Amino acid sequence: MYERSVLINFIISVFFVTKCVSDKDSVTFSFKEYQYKDSAKNEMIFREFETACEQSSACNQMNGLSRTRCVRECVSPSCYRELYITDPLEEGEIDVRLNSFKGCFIQRSGRTRN
């Protein structure tokens, strides 16, 4: 009888864990999207700003995720606020917002998208 009770509790626990994980996985991530044309010119412009920010006194002593956040905010504070401030980039997260960030940056910098 005791073993059956333990088995039933185990099965119920597995069900709830599975349910919680599957519900969590179904959450939709949304953010404002900006068009970004992946051209050599746009990459060069973005990389120029990114490099300057990486070398800035504000960001150059940081490492890892803190440095990435600092550099993005330095490159374009307004785009950073719009895309990252309410849901900051997390350790290990694949940054699906990066192309949108680059598009925002190119658009607001007034550079062409050729």
JSON list of N, CA and C in Angstrom, two decimals, residues 64-66 69 84 87-95:
[
{"chain": "A", "resi": 64, "resn": "GLY", "atom": "N", "xyz": [31.94, 39.67, -20.47]},
{"chain": "A", "resi": 64, "resn": "GLY", "atom": "CA", "xyz": [30.74, 38.86, -20.65]},
{"chain": "A", "resi": 64, "resn": "GLY", "atom": "C", "xyz": [29.48, 39.66, -20.92]},
{"chain": "A", "resi": 65, "resn": "LEU", "atom": "N", "xyz": [28.42, 39.25, -20.27]},
{"chain": "A", "resi": 65, "resn": "LEU", "atom": "CA", "xyz": [27.10, 39.84, -20.49]},
{"chain": "A", "resi": 65, "resn": "LEU", "atom": "C", "xyz": [27.05, 41.32, -20.11]},
{"chain": "A", "resi": 66, "resn": "SER", "atom": "N", "xyz": [27.72, 41.69, -19.03]},
{"chain": "A", "resi": 66, "resn": "SER", "atom": "CA", "xyz": [27.75, 43.10, -18.62]},
{"chain": "A", "resi": 66, "resn": "SER", "atom": "C", "xyz": [28.36, 43.97, -19.71]},
{"chain": "A", "resi": 69, "resn": "ARG", "atom": "N", "xyz": [25.87, 44.27, -22.70]},
{"chain": "A", "resi": 69, "resn": "ARG", "atom": "CA", "xyz": [24.81, 45.24, -22.38]},
{"chain": "A", "resi": 69, "resn": "ARG", "atom": "C", "xyz": [25.34, 46.67, -22.47]},
{"chain": "A", "resi": 84, "resn": "TYR", "atom": "N", "xyz": [15.67, 46.47, -25.09]},
{"chain": "A", "resi": 84, "resn": "TYR", "atom": "CA", "xyz": [16.25, 45.64, -24.03]},
{"chain": "A", "resi": 84, "resn": "TYR", "atom": "C", "xyz": [15.90, 46.05, -22.60]},
{"chain": "A", "resi": 87, "resn": "ASP", "atom": "N", "xyz": [13.27, 43.97, -20.77]},
{"chain": "A", "resi": 87, "resn": "ASP", "atom": "CA", "xyz": [13.59, 42.53, -20.74]},
{"chain": "A", "resi": 87, "resn": "ASP", "atom": "C", "xyz": [15.06, 42.36, -21.10]},
{"chain": "A", "resi": 88, "resn": "PRO", "atom": "N", "xyz": [15.95, 42.62, -20.12]},
{"chain": "A", "resi": 88, "resn": "PRO", "atom": "CA", "xyz": [17.39, 42.60, -20.42]},
{"chain": "A", "resi": 88, "resn": "PRO", "atom": "C", "xyz": [17.87, 41.24, -20.93]},
{"chain": "A", "resi": 89, "resn": "LEU", "atom": "N", "xyz": [18.89, 41.30, -21.74]},
{"chain": "A", "resi": 89, "resn": "LEU", "atom": "CA", "xyz": [19.54, 40.09, -22.24]},
{"chain": "A", "resi": 89, "resn": "LEU", "atom": "C", "xyz": [20.04, 39.29, -21.04]},
{"chain": "A", "resi": 90, "resn": "GLU", "atom": "N", "xyz": [19.82, 37.98, -21.07]},
{"chain": "A", "resi": 90, "resn": "GLU", "atom": "CA", "xyz": [20.22, 37.12, -19.96]},
{"chain": "A", "resi": 90, "resn": "GLU", "atom": "C", "xyz": [21.37, 36.21, -20.36]},
{"chain": "A", "resi": 91, "resn": "GLU", "atom": "N", "xyz": [22.11, 35.75, -19.37]},
{"chain": "A", "resi": 91, "resn": "GLU", "atom": "CA", "xyz": [23.23, 34.83, -19.59]},
{"chain": "A", "resi": 91, "resn": "GLU", "atom": "C", "xyz": [22.76, 33.61, -20.37]},
{"chain": "A", "resi": 92, "resn": "GLY", "atom": "N", "xyz": [23.44, 33.31, -21.46]},
{"chain": "A", "resi": 92, "resn": "GLY", "atom": "CA", "xyz": [23.11, 32.13, -22.26]},
{"chain": "A", "resi": 92, "resn": "GLY", "atom": "C", "xyz": [21.99, 32.32, -23.26]},
{"chain": "A", "resi": 93, "resn": "GLU", "atom": "N", "xyz": [21.33, 33.48, -23.23]},
{"chain": "A", "resi": 93, "resn": "GLU", "atom": "CA", "xyz": [20.22, 33.74, -24.15]},
{"chain": "A", "resi": 93, "resn": "GLU", "atom": "C", "xyz": [20.75, 33.97, -25.56]},
{"chain": "A", "resi": 94, "resn": "ILE", "atom": "N", "xyz": [20.09, 33.39, -26.54]},
{"chain": "A", "resi": 94, "resn": "ILE", "atom": "CA", "xyz": [20.40, 33.69, -27.94]},
{"chain": "A", "resi": 94, "resn": "ILE", "atom": "C", "xyz": [19.71, 35.01, -28.25]},
{"chain": "A", "resi": 95, "resn": "ASP", "atom": "N", "xyz": [20.47, 35.98, -28.68]},
{"chain": "A", "resi": 95, "resn": "ASP", "atom": "CA", "xyz": [19.94, 37.33, -28.86]},
{"chain": "A", "resi": 95, "resn": "ASP", "atom": "C", "xyz": [19.20, 37.47, -30.18]}
]
